[in-house]
PDB file of C-alpha atoms in Angstrom:
ATOM      1  CA  GLU A   1      37.010 -15.041 -77.616  1.00 46.00           C
ATOM      2  CA  ALA A   2      38.428 -17.854 -80.205  1.00 49.00           C
ATOM      3  CA  ASP A   3      37.410 -20.530 -77.715  1.00 59.00           C
ATOM      4  CA  ASN A   4      34.130 -18.666 -77.301  1.00 60.00           C
ATOM      5  CA  PRO A   5      32.591 -17.020 -79.947  1.00 67.00           C
ATOM      6  CA  ASN A   6      29.339 -16.008 -77.961  1.00 76.00           C
ATOM      7  CA  VAL A   7      31.180 -14.229 -75.223  1.00 82.00           C
ATOM      8  CA  LEU A   8      30.393 -10.833 -75.600  1.00 85.00           C
ATOM      9  CA  THR A   9      26.715 -12.064 -75.525  1.00 86.00           C
ATOM     10  CA  ASP A  10      27.377 -14.077 -72.360  1.00 82.00           C
ATOM     11  CA  VAL A  11      28.861 -10.706 -70.791  1.00 85.00           C
ATOM     12  CA  GLN A  12      25.652  -8.610 -72.321  1.00 89.00           C
ATOM     13  CA  GLU A  13      22.970 -10.938 -70.672  1.00 87.00           C
ATOM     14  CA  LEU A  14      25.487 -11.770 -67.926  1.00 86.00           C
ATOM     15  CA  GLN A  15      25.308  -7.659 -67.284  1.00 89.00           C
ATOM     16  CA  ALA A  16      21.267  -7.416 -68.091  1.00 92.00           C
ATOM     17  CA  ALA A  17      20.851 -10.214 -65.112  1.00 91.00           C
ATOM     18  CA  SER A  18      23.125  -9.039 -62.590  1.00 93.00           C
ATOM     19  CA  GLY A  19      21.902  -4.975 -63.377  1.00 94.00           C
ATOM     20  CA  VAL A  20      25.694  -4.900 -63.349  1.00 94.00           C
ATOM     21  CA  ASN A  21      27.224  -2.615 -65.757  1.00 92.00           C
ATOM     22  CA  LEU A  22      31.096  -4.139 -65.534  1.00 92.00           C
ATOM     23  CA  VAL A  23      32.544  -0.589 -66.644  1.00 93.00           C
ATOM     24  CA  GLN A  24      30.525   1.749 -64.204  1.00 93.00           C
ATOM     25  CA  ASP A  25      30.116  -0.662 -61.287  1.00 95.00           C
ATOM     26  CA  ILE A  26      33.562  -2.643 -61.676  1.00 95.00           C
ATOM     27  CA  GLY A  27      35.973  -0.453 -63.514  1.00 94.00           C
ATOM     28  CA  ASN A  28      34.838   3.345 -62.303  1.00 95.00           C
ATOM     29  CA  THR A  29      35.042   1.665 -58.693  1.00 96.00           C
ATOM     30  CA  LEU A  30      38.977   0.702 -59.416  1.00 96.00           C
ATOM     31  CA  GLY A  31      42.462   2.465 -58.765  1.00 94.00           C
ATOM     32  CA  GLY A  32      45.356   2.505 -60.902  1.00 90.00           C
ATOM     33  CA  GLU A  33      47.592  -0.240 -58.609  1.00 90.00           C
ATOM     34  CA  LEU A  34      47.831  -3.289 -59.418  1.00 91.00           C
ATOM     35  CA  THR A  35      50.179  -6.030 -57.824  1.00 90.00           C
ATOM     36  CA  VAL A  36      49.396 -10.121 -58.446  1.00 90.00           C
ATOM     37  CA  ALA A  37      52.526 -12.162 -57.036  1.00 89.00           C
ATOM     38  CA  LEU A  38      52.885 -16.168 -56.621  1.00 85.00           C
ATOM     39  CA  ASP A  39      54.373 -17.031 -53.422  1.00 81.00           C
ATOM     40  CA  GLY A  40      54.535 -20.403 -52.155  1.00 79.00           C
ATOM     41  CA  PRO A  41      54.400 -23.888 -53.662  1.00 76.00           C
ATOM     42  CA  LEU A  42      52.865 -24.004 -57.504  1.00 74.00           C
ATOM     43  CA  VAL A  43      50.950 -27.327 -56.877  1.00 73.00           C
ATOM     44  CA  PRO A  44      48.314 -28.557 -56.146  1.00 77.00           C
ATOM     45  CA  VAL A  45      47.432 -25.065 -56.184  1.00 83.00           C
ATOM     46  CA  PRO A  46      49.136 -22.085 -56.936  1.00 85.00           C
ATOM     47  CA  SER A  47      49.213 -19.666 -54.377  1.00 88.00           C
ATOM     48  CA  TRP A  48      48.601 -16.805 -55.810  1.00 92.00           C
ATOM     49  CA  LYS A  49      47.994 -13.373 -54.378  1.00 95.00           C
ATOM     50  CA  LEU A  50      46.724  -9.925 -55.503  1.00 95.00           C
ATOM     51  CA  ALA A  51      45.846  -6.648 -54.466  1.00 95.00           C
ATOM     52  CA  VAL A  52      44.110  -3.741 -56.671  1.00 96.00           C
ATOM     53  CA  GLU A  53      43.357  -0.541 -55.655  1.00 96.00           C
ATOM     54  CA  VAL A  54      39.680   0.269 -54.944  1.00 97.00           C
ATOM     55  CA  TYR A  55      38.072   3.729 -54.367  1.00 97.00           C
ATOM     56  CA  GLN A  56      34.761   2.571 -53.573  1.00 97.00           C
ATOM     57  CA  PRO A  57      34.813  -0.789 -52.071  1.00 97.00           C
ATOM     58  CA  ASP A  58      30.748  -1.064 -51.185  1.00 97.00           C
ATOM     59  CA  ARG A  59      30.097  -0.674 -55.115  1.00 97.00           C
ATOM     60  CA  LEU A  60      32.626  -3.351 -55.791  1.00 97.00           C
ATOM     61  CA  GLU A  61      30.907  -5.968 -53.491  1.00 98.00           C
ATOM     62  CA  TRP A  62      27.454  -5.050 -54.607  1.00 97.00           C
ATOM     63  CA  SER A  63      28.229  -5.974 -58.155  1.00 97.00           C
ATOM     64  CA  ILE A  64      30.191  -8.995 -56.959  1.00 97.00           C
ATOM     65  CA  GLU A  65      27.441 -10.087 -55.125  1.00 97.00           C
ATOM     66  CA  GLN A  66      24.911  -9.666 -57.903  1.00 96.00           C
ATOM     67  CA  LEU A  67      27.215 -11.141 -60.347  1.00 94.00           C
ATOM     68  CA  VAL A  68      27.360 -14.179 -58.330  1.00 94.00           C
ATOM     69  CA  ALA A  69      23.799 -14.505 -57.562  1.00 94.00           C
ATOM     70  CA  ALA A  70      22.919 -13.809 -61.294  1.00 92.00           C
ATOM     71  CA  TYR A  71      25.489 -16.334 -62.577  1.00 90.00           C
ATOM     72  CA  ASN A  72      23.783 -19.075 -60.191  1.00 90.00           C
ATOM     73  CA  ARG A  73      20.718 -18.323 -61.369  1.00 88.00           C
ATOM     74  CA  GLN A  74      21.221 -19.154 -65.295  1.00 82.00           C
ATOM     75  CA  PRO A  75      20.503 -22.702 -65.828  1.00 73.00           C
ATOM     76  CA  GLN A  76      22.174 -25.728 -67.221  1.00 67.00           C
ATOM     77  CA  LYS A  77      25.705 -24.296 -65.910  1.00 71.00           C
ATOM     78  CA  GLY A  78      26.529 -26.977 -63.548  1.00 82.00           C
ATOM     79  CA  VAL A  79      29.401 -25.368 -61.636  1.00 86.00           C
ATOM     80  CA  THR A  80      27.608 -23.261 -58.411  1.00 89.00           C
ATOM     81  CA  VAL A  81      29.481 -20.580 -56.558  1.00 92.00           C
ATOM     82  CA  ALA A  82      29.011 -19.981 -52.900  1.00 94.00           C
ATOM     83  CA  LEU A  83      29.968 -16.245 -51.643  1.00 96.00           C
ATOM     84  CA  ASN A  84      30.303 -16.998 -47.917  1.00 96.00           C
ATOM     85  CA  LYS A  85      31.223 -13.944 -45.594  1.00 97.00           C
ATOM     86  CA  SER A  86      33.005 -14.263 -41.783  1.00 96.00           C
ATOM     87  CA  THR A  87      34.255 -11.375 -39.647  1.00 96.00           C
ATOM     88  CA  ALA A  88      37.577 -11.311 -37.514  1.00 94.00           C
ATOM     89  CA  ASN A  89      39.764  -8.436 -36.328  1.00 90.00           C
ATOM     90  CA  GLY A  90      37.341  -5.889 -37.538  1.00 93.00           C
ATOM     91  CA  LEU A  91      37.543  -7.519 -41.246  1.00 95.00           C
ATOM     92  CA  THR A  92      35.024  -9.028 -43.230  1.00 97.00           C
ATOM     93  CA  TYR A  93      36.094 -11.765 -45.206  1.00 98.00           C
ATOM     94  CA  TYR A  94      34.545 -13.023 -48.328  1.00 98.00           C
ATOM     95  CA  GLN A  95      35.041 -16.504 -49.860  1.00 97.00           C
ATOM     96  CA  LEU A  96      34.358 -17.218 -53.604  1.00 96.00           C
ATOM     97  CA  LEU A  97      33.719 -21.239 -53.631  1.00 94.00           C
ATOM     98  CA  ALA A  98      32.979 -22.862 -57.203  1.00 90.00           C
ATOM     99  CA  THR A  99      31.189 -26.480 -56.817  1.00 88.00           C
ATOM    100  CA  GLY A 100      29.900 -29.155 -58.891  1.00 84.00           C
ATOM    101  CA  GLY A 101      30.277 -29.528 -62.830  1.00 76.00           C
ATOM    102  CA  SER A 102      33.309 -29.303 -64.178  1.00 76.00           C
ATOM    103  CA  ALA A 103      34.407 -27.192 -61.378  1.00 73.00           C
ATOM    104  CA  PRO A 104      38.528 -28.213 -59.751  1.00 76.00           C
ATOM    105  CA  SER A 105      38.892 -29.313 -56.321  1.00 73.00           C
ATOM    106  CA  ASN A 106      39.910 -25.967 -54.270  1.00 71.00           C
ATOM    107  CA  ALA A 107      38.123 -23.636 -56.839  1.00 88.00           C
ATOM    108  CA  GLU A 108      38.400 -21.128 -54.077  1.00 94.00           C
ATOM    109  CA  ALA A 109      39.468 -17.413 -53.997  1.00 96.00           C
ATOM    110  CA  ASP A 110      39.469 -15.271 -50.363  1.00 97.00           C
ATOM    111  CA  TYR A 111      39.424 -11.577 -50.630  1.00 98.00           C
ATOM    112  CA  VAL A 112      38.847  -8.637 -48.149  1.00 98.00           C
ATOM    113  CA  PHE A 113      38.947  -4.667 -47.942  1.00 98.00           C
ATOM    114  CA  ILE A 114      41.591  -3.356 -46.280  1.00 95.00           C
ATOM    115  CA  ASP A 115      43.232   0.571 -46.576  1.00 93.00           C
ATOM    116  CA  GLY A 116      41.850   1.160 -49.993  1.00 95.00           C
ATOM    117  CA  TYR A 117      42.607  -2.221 -51.111  1.00 96.00           C
ATOM    118  CA  LEU A 118      40.956  -5.581 -52.381  1.00 97.00           C
ATOM    119  CA  LEU A 119      43.715  -7.964 -50.962  1.00 97.00           C
ATOM    120  CA  ALA A 120      43.012 -10.945 -52.801  1.00 97.00           C
ATOM    121  CA  ALA A 121      44.401 -15.039 -52.601  1.00 96.00           C
ATOM    122  CA  ALA A 122      44.185 -18.642 -53.093  1.00 94.00           C
ATOM    123  CA  ASN A 123      43.103 -19.595 -49.829  1.00 94.00           C
ATOM    124  CA  ARG A 124      42.500 -17.764 -46.119  1.00 96.00           C
ATOM    125  CA  SER A 125      46.063 -18.630 -44.918  1.00 94.00           C
ATOM    126  CA  LEU A 126      47.805 -16.787 -47.877  1.00 95.00           C
ATOM    127  CA  LEU A 127      45.373 -13.707 -47.374  1.00 96.00           C
ATOM    128  CA  ASP A 128      46.034 -13.585 -44.001  1.00 95.00           C
ATOM    129  CA  SER A 129      49.914 -14.326 -44.241  1.00 93.00           C
ATOM    130  CA  ALA A 130      49.109 -10.769 -47.078  1.00 92.00           C
ATOM    131  CA  ILE A 131      47.837  -8.761 -44.648  1.00 93.00           C
ATOM    132  CA  GLN A 132      50.391  -9.489 -41.916  1.00 92.00           C
ATOM    133  CA  ASN A 133      53.029  -8.851 -43.880  1.00 88.00           C
ATOM    134  CA  ARG A 134      51.709  -5.569 -45.343  1.00 84.00           C
ATOM    135  CA  ALA A 135      50.996  -4.627 -41.113  1.00 86.00           C
ATOM    136  CA  THR A 136      54.966  -5.644 -40.069  1.00 87.00           C
ATOM    137  CA  GLY A 137      56.052  -4.212 -43.505  1.00 83.00           C
ATOM    138  CA  ASN A 138      58.013  -7.346 -44.546  1.00 83.00           C
ATOM    139  CA  SER A 139      57.257  -5.914 -48.101  1.00 81.00           C
ATOM    140  CA  LEU A 140      58.884  -6.502 -51.081  1.00 82.00           C
ATOM    141  CA  ALA A 141      60.686  -2.859 -51.135  1.00 80.00           C
ATOM    142  CA  ARG A 142      62.965  -4.397 -48.382  1.00 83.00           C
ATOM    143  CA  SER A 143      64.177  -7.590 -50.071  1.00 82.00           C
ATOM    144  CA  GLN A 144      67.632  -7.218 -50.740  1.00 85.00           C
ATOM    145  CA  ASN A 145      67.582  -9.279 -53.870  1.00 83.00           C
ATOM    146  CA  PHE A 146      64.821  -6.501 -55.272  1.00 84.00           C
ATOM    147  CA  ARG A 147      66.390  -3.625 -54.049  1.00 84.00           C
ATOM    148  CA  ASN A 148      70.061  -4.933 -56.011  1.00 84.00           C
ATOM    149  CA  LEU A 149      68.447  -5.133 -59.196  1.00 83.00           C
ATOM    150  CA  LEU A 150      66.914  -1.949 -59.179  1.00 83.00           C
ATOM    151  CA  PRO A 151      68.138   1.117 -61.885  1.00 81.00           C
ATOM    152  CA  GLN A 152      71.622   2.887 -60.576  1.00 77.00           C
ATOM    153  CA  ASP A 153      70.030   6.070 -61.724  1.00 70.00           C
ATOM    154  CA  ALA A 154      67.076   5.931 -58.968  1.00 59.00           C
ATOM    155  CA  ASN A 155      64.341   6.013 -61.585  1.00 70.00           C
ATOM    156  CA  SER A 156      61.967   3.812 -59.263  1.00 72.00           C
ATOM    157  CA  ASN A 157      59.046   5.846 -60.644  1.00 80.00           C
ATOM    158  CA  PHE A 158      57.761   2.689 -62.520  1.00 83.00           C
ATOM    159  CA  SER A 159      54.854   1.780 -64.835  1.00 84.00           C
ATOM    160  CA  ALA A 160      55.101  -1.337 -64.262  1.00 85.00           C
ATOM    161  CA  ILE A 161      57.391  -4.228 -63.007  1.00 85.00           C
ATOM    162  CA  VAL A 162      57.940  -7.531 -63.242  1.00 84.00           C
ATOM    163  CA  TYR A 163      60.150  -9.210 -60.140  1.00 84.00           C
ATOM    164  CA  HIS A 164      60.515 -13.119 -60.073  1.00 78.00           C
ATOM    165  CA  ASN A 165      62.910 -14.981 -57.219  1.00 78.00           C
ATOM    166  CA  VAL A 166      61.583 -18.768 -58.064  1.00 71.00           C
ATOM    167  CA  SER A 167      64.727 -20.747 -57.135  1.00 70.00           C
ATOM    168  CA  GLY A 168      62.611 -21.932 -54.263  1.00 68.00           C
ATOM    169  CA  LEU A 169      59.936 -23.000 -56.228  1.00 68.00           C
ATOM    170  CA  VAL A 170      61.630 -24.849 -58.362  1.00 66.00           C
ATOM    171  CA  GLY A 171      63.814 -26.707 -56.468  1.00 65.00           C
ATOM    172  CA  SER A 172      61.190 -27.890 -54.375  1.00 66.00           C
ATOM    173  CA  LEU A 173      58.992 -28.544 -56.955  1.00 66.00           C
ATOM    174  CA  ALA A 174      62.087 -30.475 -59.396  1.00 65.00           C
ATOM    175  CA  ASP A 175      63.026 -32.381 -56.150  1.00 67.00           C
ATOM    176  CA  GLY A 176      59.001 -33.494 -55.715  1.00 65.00           C
ATOM    177  CA  LEU A 177      59.077 -34.716 -59.423  1.00 64.00           C
ATOM    178  CA  GLN A 178      62.597 -36.599 -58.896  1.00 64.00           C
ATOM    179  CA  ALA A 179      61.658 -38.019 -55.603  1.00 63.00           C
ATOM    180  CA  VAL A 180      58.583 -39.765 -56.815  1.00 59.00           C
ATOM    181  CA  ASN A 181      60.197 -40.471 -60.382  1.00 66.00           C
ATOM    182  CA  ALA A 182      57.829 -38.475 -62.042  1.00 60.00           C
ATOM    183  CA  ALA A 183      59.744 -37.050 -64.907  1.00 66.00           C
ATOM    184  CA  THR A 184      61.743 -38.240 -68.098  1.00 74.00           C
ATOM    185  CA  PRO A 185      65.014 -37.763 -68.424  1.00 77.00           C
ATOM    186  CA  GLU A 186      64.502 -35.190 -71.008  1.00 79.00           C
ATOM    187  CA  GLN A 187      62.236 -33.401 -68.236  1.00 71.00           C
ATOM    188  CA  LYS A 188      64.607 -33.457 -65.743  1.00 72.00           C
ATOM    189  CA  ALA A 189      67.096 -31.867 -68.002  1.00 76.00           C
ATOM    190  CA  ALA A 190      64.655 -29.502 -68.746  1.00 72.00           C
ATOM    191  CA  ILE A 191      63.997 -28.859 -64.592  1.00 71.00           C
ATOM    192  CA  ASN A 192      67.600 -28.283 -64.492  1.00 72.00           C
ATOM    193  CA  SER A 193      68.414 -25.958 -66.781  1.00 73.00           C
ATOM    194  CA  LEU A 194      65.823 -23.678 -65.225  1.00 70.00           C
ATOM    195  CA  ARG A 195      66.677 -23.929 -61.796  1.00 71.00           C
ATOM    196  CA  ALA A 196      70.588 -23.224 -63.270  1.00 71.00           C
ATOM    197  CA  ASN A 197      69.148 -19.652 -64.442  1.00 68.00           C
ATOM    198  CA  SER A 198      66.289 -19.161 -61.490  1.00 71.00           C
ATOM    199  CA  ALA A 199      68.346 -16.435 -60.079  1.00 76.00           C
ATOM    200  CA  PRO A 200      66.197 -12.999 -59.455  1.00 81.00           C
ATOM    201  CA  GLY A 201      65.698 -10.564 -62.111  1.00 82.00           C
ATOM    202  CA  LEU A 202      63.335  -7.602 -62.641  1.00 84.00           C
ATOM    203  CA  ILE A 203      61.780  -6.284 -65.722  1.00 83.00           C
ATOM    204  CA  TYR A 204      60.883  -3.116 -65.375  1.00 84.00           C
ATOM    205  CA  ALA A 205      58.814  -0.453 -67.641  1.00 86.00           C
ATOM    206  CA  TYR A 206      58.570   3.280 -68.030  1.00 85.00           C
ATOM    207  CA  GLY A 207      55.053   4.620 -69.900  1.00 86.00           C
ATOM    208  CA  GLU A 208      56.188   7.795 -71.760  1.00 84.00           C
ATOM    209  CA  PRO A 209      53.626  10.186 -73.816  1.00 87.00           C
ATOM    210  CA  ASP A 210      54.810   8.493 -77.192  1.00 89.00           C
ATOM    211  CA  LYS A 211      56.895   5.245 -75.717  1.00 87.00           C
ATOM    212  CA  ILE A 212      57.140   2.795 -73.624  1.00 86.00           C
ATOM    213  CA  THR A 213      60.302   2.046 -72.884  1.00 83.00           C
ATOM    214  CA  ILE A 214      61.486  -1.252 -71.129  1.00 81.00           C
ATOM    215  CA  SER A 215      64.701  -2.520 -69.389  1.00 79.00           C
ATOM    216  CA  ALA A 216      65.958  -5.515 -67.019  1.00 78.00           C
ATOM    217  CA  ASN A 217      68.391  -6.649 -64.841  1.00 79.00           C
ATOM    218  CA  GLY A 218      69.019 -10.212 -64.061  1.00 72.00           C
ATOM    219  CA  GLY A 219      67.385 -11.570 -66.945  1.00 59.00           C
ATOM    220  CA  LEU A 220      64.454 -14.094 -67.168  1.00 59.00           C
ATOM    221  CA  PHE A 221      65.178 -17.845 -66.620  1.00 54.00           C
ATOM    222  CA  GLY A 222      68.460 -17.699 -68.776  1.00 52.00           C
ATOM    223  CA  PHE A 223      66.788 -14.916 -71.468  1.00 52.00           C
ATOM    224  CA  ASN A 224      66.916 -11.689 -72.158  1.00 53.00           C
ATOM    225  CA  LEU A 225      65.044  -8.767 -73.750  1.00 52.00           C
ATOM    226  CA  ASP A 226      67.107  -9.200 -77.130  1.00 52.00           C
ATOM    227  CA  SER A 227      66.714 -12.897 -76.986  1.00 46.00           C
ATOM    228  CA  LEU A 228      63.294 -12.899 -76.507  1.00 45.00           C
ATOM    229  CA  ALA A 229      62.632 -10.221 -79.333  1.00 46.00           C
ATOM    230  CA  LEU A 230      60.929  -7.672 -77.438  1.00 44.00           C
ATOM    231  CA  PRO A 231      62.199  -4.346 -78.557  1.00 45.00           C
ATOM    232  CA  LYS A 232      61.796  -5.778 -82.551  1.00 47.00           C
ATOM    233  CA  VAL A 233      58.070  -6.924 -81.617  1.00 43.00           C
ATOM    234  CA  ILE A 234      57.010  -3.432 -80.271  1.00 44.00           C
ATOM    235  CA  GLU A 235      59.251  -1.530 -82.623  1.00 50.00           C
ATOM    236  CA  SER A 236      57.184  -3.367 -85.451  1.00 48.00           C
ATOM    237  CA  MET A 237      53.846  -3.057 -83.556  1.00 46.00           C
ATOM    238  CA  THR A 238      54.489   0.457 -83.272  1.00 48.00           C
ATOM    239  CA  ARG A 239      55.858   1.108 -87.450  1.00 49.00           C
ATOM    240  CA  HIS A 240      52.571  -0.932 -88.003  1.00 49.00           C
ATOM    241  CA  LYS A 241      49.971   0.641 -86.186  1.00 49.00           C
ATOM    242  CA  PRO A 242      47.118   2.038 -88.248  1.00 50.00           C
ATOM    243  CA  LYS A 243      46.983   5.745 -88.642  1.00 48.00           C
TER     244      LYS A 243
END
């Protein structure tokens, strides 16, 4: 909001132009499960994937289409968003593609509704791999690196988790930068330090009626929760919470 003081006005205008209520037509269609992953190269486009539980996929898709149409009707935007559809294997695939103006190249998002979820990814190939992995059971829950980091008390009913295993990504990025001599000595040292501290790690949180408990196994790129001072920050926020 600091970068755009008119953001609330813009949202209200977009709702009025599209006939979409963001709370009722989007928020109320979603469930409580959300997963975001970075699974592949970081450049030139980050290989992101997303899965969110959806109760009313038809209503959500209608809302997306109305918002895209309303956005494109706004004058002097420069950027145009195309919503393309295709079918394969009994599924309807959707592609959002931004072009023109300040839109970066490869400004794309692909998504599909399947088994009560909206699956989205940076491109169709990533989306197809996510669907295939789900069908074959090749999921994070079967990763031995992930399972080794789970708490020993077997309390896996997390409210939220953050798992990272970026050694391959960091290594390929570092090798690419060094191959073209695109990094300064200081940057190379930082990359090597990151590579040395890129072992798998798991941060997990439990939401309770009166508190949030956060724990970690494996650290976070050489840090841990104590060195990041997260407990102290949360304690301070709780202490100064308005009554």
